[in-house]
Amino acid sequence: MRLGEYLALAGRRLQKAGADSPRLCAQVLAENLLGLSRLECVLATRRELDSREIAALDALVDRRAAGEPLAHITGHKEFYGLDFLVTPQTLIPRPETELLVDTALELLPDPQGELRFADLGAGCGCIGLALARCRPRWRGLALDLSAEALTVTLANAQRLELAHRVRPVRADLFAPPLRPASLDLVVSNPPYVAPGERSRVMAEVLRFEPHTALFSPQNGLAHLDAATQAATRSLRPGGLLLLEHGDRQGEAVRGLLVQAGFAAPQTRRDLAGLERCTLGRKAAL
Ligand code: GLN
């Protein structure tokens, strides 16, 4: 069978199984297995697949049809134009999280500026590594409680040649080992889904992604509060805090920031028009 015919069949199969972007999904699996770029895959529709390739592709399509996220099958996810390794122990980077990176870069625009940052709850490291990639003189710490996640952060830092500027550190968000007034920027996409909102989370996410990266007590606000407290202590006066949060948490997060001494926090909306990230500056002395 030719690759083009296989992709059409696999696409229909994935569509029936309810996978999103089924045809693209089939193509990504084929690219991955056959070692082709997107363009090569598009141009290779007449390539004959042998029976071993078909069996191997079928196995990947089966996994996706059974609900396993594409990023877990390929082991990769694109974020901010960069390729990240992901595993079931790390949250899969979400497109809406790019807002956090965009906002930090917009507010700290000097391409040659030097700066120290921390990414609290780094997961695969995508936020801190994207920032360091765009700002060659920034240095940062990528904190996470999960040793498995930090292994992935380190692997990504090495692949992106950023291991000398972004250091993975195993740490609890509720007691992070950050020196007082030592940072210019704190970013975090902590767990923020309220346990009571479980029914709003997609079945596929619940089944395959780490619940420790998703759920937070106190209505989803416990980790956002801890990150705010950590930022209050570790930021220099005038330093910037940027937090991702749920679309209904903007007001509550602005409240947390005000209580912690951040002046006039602002919330930004993601491309879907939902409140997604709140920023504040620590009051200057
Ligand atoms: N945005 C994620 C989701 O929809 C939640 C991520 C998080 O809690 N940080 O599943």
XYZ file of C-alpha atoms and ligand atoms in Angstrom:
295
model
C 0.000 0.000 0.000
C 1.154 3.534 -0.733
C 1.665 6.028 2.085
C -1.074 8.314 0.715
C -3.672 5.531 0.771
C -2.570 4.450 4.233
C -2.915 7.991 5.582
C -6.419 8.331 4.137
C -7.495 5.055 5.782
C -5.819 5.823 9.095
C -7.314 9.320 9.072
C -10.815 7.901 8.664
C -10.170 5.395 11.418
C -8.996 8.076 13.821
C -11.953 10.267 12.877
C -14.348 7.446 13.775
C -12.510 7.018 17.068
C -13.134 10.724 17.827
C -9.495 11.865 17.696
C -9.024 15.566 16.948
C -7.358 16.525 13.619
C -7.419 12.840 12.553
C -5.687 13.204 9.202
C -2.893 15.376 10.594
C -2.556 12.951 13.465
C -2.053 10.012 11.076
C 0.517 12.041 9.214
C 2.455 12.941 12.359
C 2.585 9.271 13.354
C 3.888 8.339 9.906
C 6.480 11.138 9.964
C 7.652 9.921 13.320
C 7.919 6.290 12.379
C 9.424 6.795 8.941
C 11.741 9.617 9.996
C 10.245 12.112 7.552
C 9.775 15.856 7.892
C 6.283 17.306 7.345
C 7.240 18.342 3.815
C 8.868 14.995 3.008
C 5.749 13.205 4.225
C 3.509 15.353 2.027
C 5.742 14.647 -0.973
C 6.026 10.903 -0.238
C 2.377 9.912 -0.748
C 3.383 7.506 -3.546
C 6.004 5.763 -1.395
C 5.231 2.034 -1.001
C 4.990 0.873 2.622
C 6.265 -2.622 3.373
C 4.384 -4.966 5.687
C 6.656 -4.218 8.648
C 6.067 -0.488 8.300
C 2.314 -1.020 8.002
C 2.240 -3.199 11.130
C 4.294 -0.665 13.076
C 2.103 2.223 11.904
C -1.060 0.277 12.709
C 0.194 -0.178 16.271
C 0.675 3.597 16.650
C -2.706 4.389 15.116
C -4.309 1.841 17.488
C -2.818 3.629 20.486
C -4.130 6.997 19.305
C -7.545 5.493 18.500
C -7.627 4.200 22.091
C -7.234 7.773 23.339
C -3.519 7.978 24.118
C -2.297 11.540 23.448
C -0.285 12.006 20.274
C 2.529 13.596 22.290
C 2.886 10.448 24.425
C 3.054 8.228 21.365
C 5.664 10.330 19.583
C 7.376 11.499 22.799
C 7.486 15.048 21.435
C 5.427 18.231 21.525
C 6.042 21.540 19.824
C 5.862 24.622 22.047
C 6.848 28.158 21.081
C 8.344 26.833 17.853
C 10.662 24.461 19.752
C 10.617 20.693 19.977
C 10.174 19.331 23.528
C 10.455 15.795 24.800
C 7.465 14.833 26.924
C 6.617 11.750 28.964
C 3.531 10.638 30.904
C 5.216 12.168 33.985
C 5.029 15.718 32.578
C 2.046 17.794 31.520
C 1.890 18.106 27.740
C 2.630 21.750 26.832
C -0.576 23.595 25.875
C -0.792 26.265 23.182
C -2.441 28.700 25.620
C 0.690 28.588 27.799
C 2.542 30.410 25.018
C 0.723 33.513 26.320
C 2.921 33.382 29.421
C 6.070 33.379 27.305
C 4.749 36.112 24.990
C 3.822 38.299 27.948
C 7.202 37.905 29.669
C 9.051 38.743 26.439
C 6.813 41.726 25.774
C 7.321 43.171 29.250
C 11.066 42.465 29.265
C 11.922 43.373 25.688
C 15.680 44.004 25.851
C 17.190 41.183 23.756
C 20.575 41.625 25.441
C 19.254 42.205 28.950
C 20.582 40.051 31.784
C 18.072 38.591 34.153
C 17.525 35.817 36.703
C 14.251 33.909 36.641
C 12.582 30.894 38.176
C 9.952 28.642 36.597
C 7.931 27.109 39.434
C 6.508 23.687 38.553
C 8.492 23.428 35.339
C 7.274 20.028 34.077
C 9.074 19.352 30.799
C 10.666 22.801 31.131
C 8.906 24.396 28.184
C 8.265 27.868 29.673
C 11.707 28.527 31.116
C 13.507 26.998 28.161
C 11.476 28.999 25.622
C 12.312 32.168 27.574
C 16.008 31.328 27.750
C 16.043 30.495 24.066
C 14.595 33.908 23.163
C 16.780 35.873 25.606
C 20.395 34.714 25.361
C 21.522 36.386 28.594
C 18.774 35.164 30.901
C 19.569 32.471 33.441
C 17.018 30.519 35.390
C 16.013 27.739 37.714
C 13.409 25.175 36.700
C 11.802 23.896 39.896
C 9.662 20.808 40.131
C 8.673 18.356 42.831
C 8.857 15.424 40.467
C 12.290 13.896 39.887
C 10.958 12.258 36.691
C 9.828 15.630 35.353
C 13.244 17.137 36.114
C 14.948 14.394 34.115
C 12.832 15.502 31.168
C 13.596 19.195 31.848
C 17.308 18.421 31.838
C 17.077 16.397 28.623
C 15.210 19.278 26.969
C 17.725 21.824 28.271
C 20.535 19.740 26.773
C 18.775 19.266 23.436
C 18.192 23.012 23.183
C 21.764 23.727 24.325
C 20.490 25.624 27.327
C 21.750 23.409 30.148
C 24.354 26.018 31.108
C 21.647 28.645 31.672
C 18.589 26.752 32.937
C 19.145 24.519 35.949
C 16.603 21.911 37.070
C 16.076 21.910 40.839
C 13.973 19.461 42.795
C 11.806 21.528 45.106
C 8.403 21.825 46.689
C 6.469 24.847 45.483
C 5.282 25.314 49.071
C 8.867 25.698 50.362
C 11.093 26.584 47.430
C 14.802 27.077 48.139
C 14.999 30.527 46.562
C 17.150 33.284 48.000
C 15.236 36.382 49.119
C 15.163 39.220 46.585
C 17.363 37.274 44.159
C 15.132 37.091 41.058
C 13.846 39.487 38.403
C 11.106 37.226 37.067
C 9.004 34.372 38.411
C 6.829 32.390 35.994
C 4.569 29.504 36.830
C 1.959 27.273 35.289
C 1.135 25.342 38.447
C -1.627 22.808 38.923
C -4.789 24.902 39.155
C -7.794 22.711 38.408
C -10.168 22.557 41.398
C -10.865 18.962 42.453
C -14.574 19.813 42.125
C -14.082 20.794 38.457
C -12.839 17.364 37.462
C -15.828 16.914 35.175
C -14.635 19.891 33.045
C -11.322 18.172 32.306
C -11.209 16.138 29.076
C -11.357 12.374 29.603
C -8.122 11.925 27.673
C -6.305 14.391 29.946
C -7.624 12.677 33.088
C -6.607 9.267 31.846
C -3.108 10.042 30.631
C -1.684 13.164 32.233
C -0.210 13.488 35.735
C -2.884 14.549 38.199
C -0.226 16.200 40.372
C 0.306 18.683 37.519
C -3.417 19.370 37.133
C -5.234 19.471 40.454
C -4.794 21.831 43.357
C -6.810 22.051 46.577
C -8.576 25.183 47.835
C -10.655 25.561 44.714
C -7.600 25.164 42.502
C -5.821 28.086 44.187
C -3.411 26.433 46.657
C -0.443 26.224 44.269
C -1.173 29.623 42.699
C -1.109 31.070 46.225
C 2.140 29.240 47.051
C 3.754 30.510 43.829
C 2.668 34.056 44.722
C 4.151 33.729 48.214
C 7.370 32.334 46.773
C 7.537 35.252 44.335
C 6.954 37.826 47.075
C 9.999 36.552 48.896
C 12.318 35.780 46.008
C 11.675 38.703 43.638
C 13.651 41.909 43.856
C 11.560 45.047 44.296
C 10.068 45.829 40.881
C 10.411 42.159 39.825
C 7.716 40.551 37.714
C 5.420 37.639 38.542
C 3.478 35.864 35.785
C 0.999 33.115 36.560
C -1.103 30.936 34.302
C -4.493 30.017 35.748
C -7.943 28.731 34.908
C -10.362 30.839 32.877
C -12.544 31.499 35.931
C -9.729 32.280 38.345
C -8.635 35.727 37.135
C -10.351 37.686 39.881
C -9.211 35.331 42.634
C -5.602 35.392 41.399
C -5.580 39.198 41.199
C -6.788 39.097 44.814
C -3.914 36.806 45.827
C -1.400 39.144 44.215
C -2.840 42.263 45.861
C -2.790 40.550 49.259
C 0.839 39.586 48.717
C 1.818 43.193 47.964
C 1.846 43.274 44.162
C 0.607 46.578 42.769
C -2.248 46.689 40.230
C -2.158 43.123 38.889
C -3.470 42.636 35.364
C -5.012 39.623 33.682
C -4.519 38.752 30.028
C -6.739 36.663 27.799
C -5.605 33.774 25.624
C -6.436 33.360 21.922
C -9.765 31.813 22.887
C -10.602 35.080 24.707
C -10.407 33.446 28.151
C -8.668 34.945 31.169
C -5.487 32.902 31.311
C -2.571 34.697 32.849
C -2.134 37.312 35.559
C 0.898 39.488 36.100
C 2.058 41.779 38.827
C 5.148 43.713 39.829
C 6.511 43.507 43.309
C 6.319 46.966 44.835
C 9.598 48.869 44.649
C 11.025 49.851 48.020
N -4.758 23.929 31.139
C -4.655 22.604 31.668
C -5.841 21.764 31.246
O -6.706 22.207 30.617
C -4.496 22.645 33.158
C -3.078 22.880 33.431
C -2.797 23.205 34.818
O -3.481 22.868 35.777
N -1.726 23.891 34.961
O -5.910 20.599 31.450
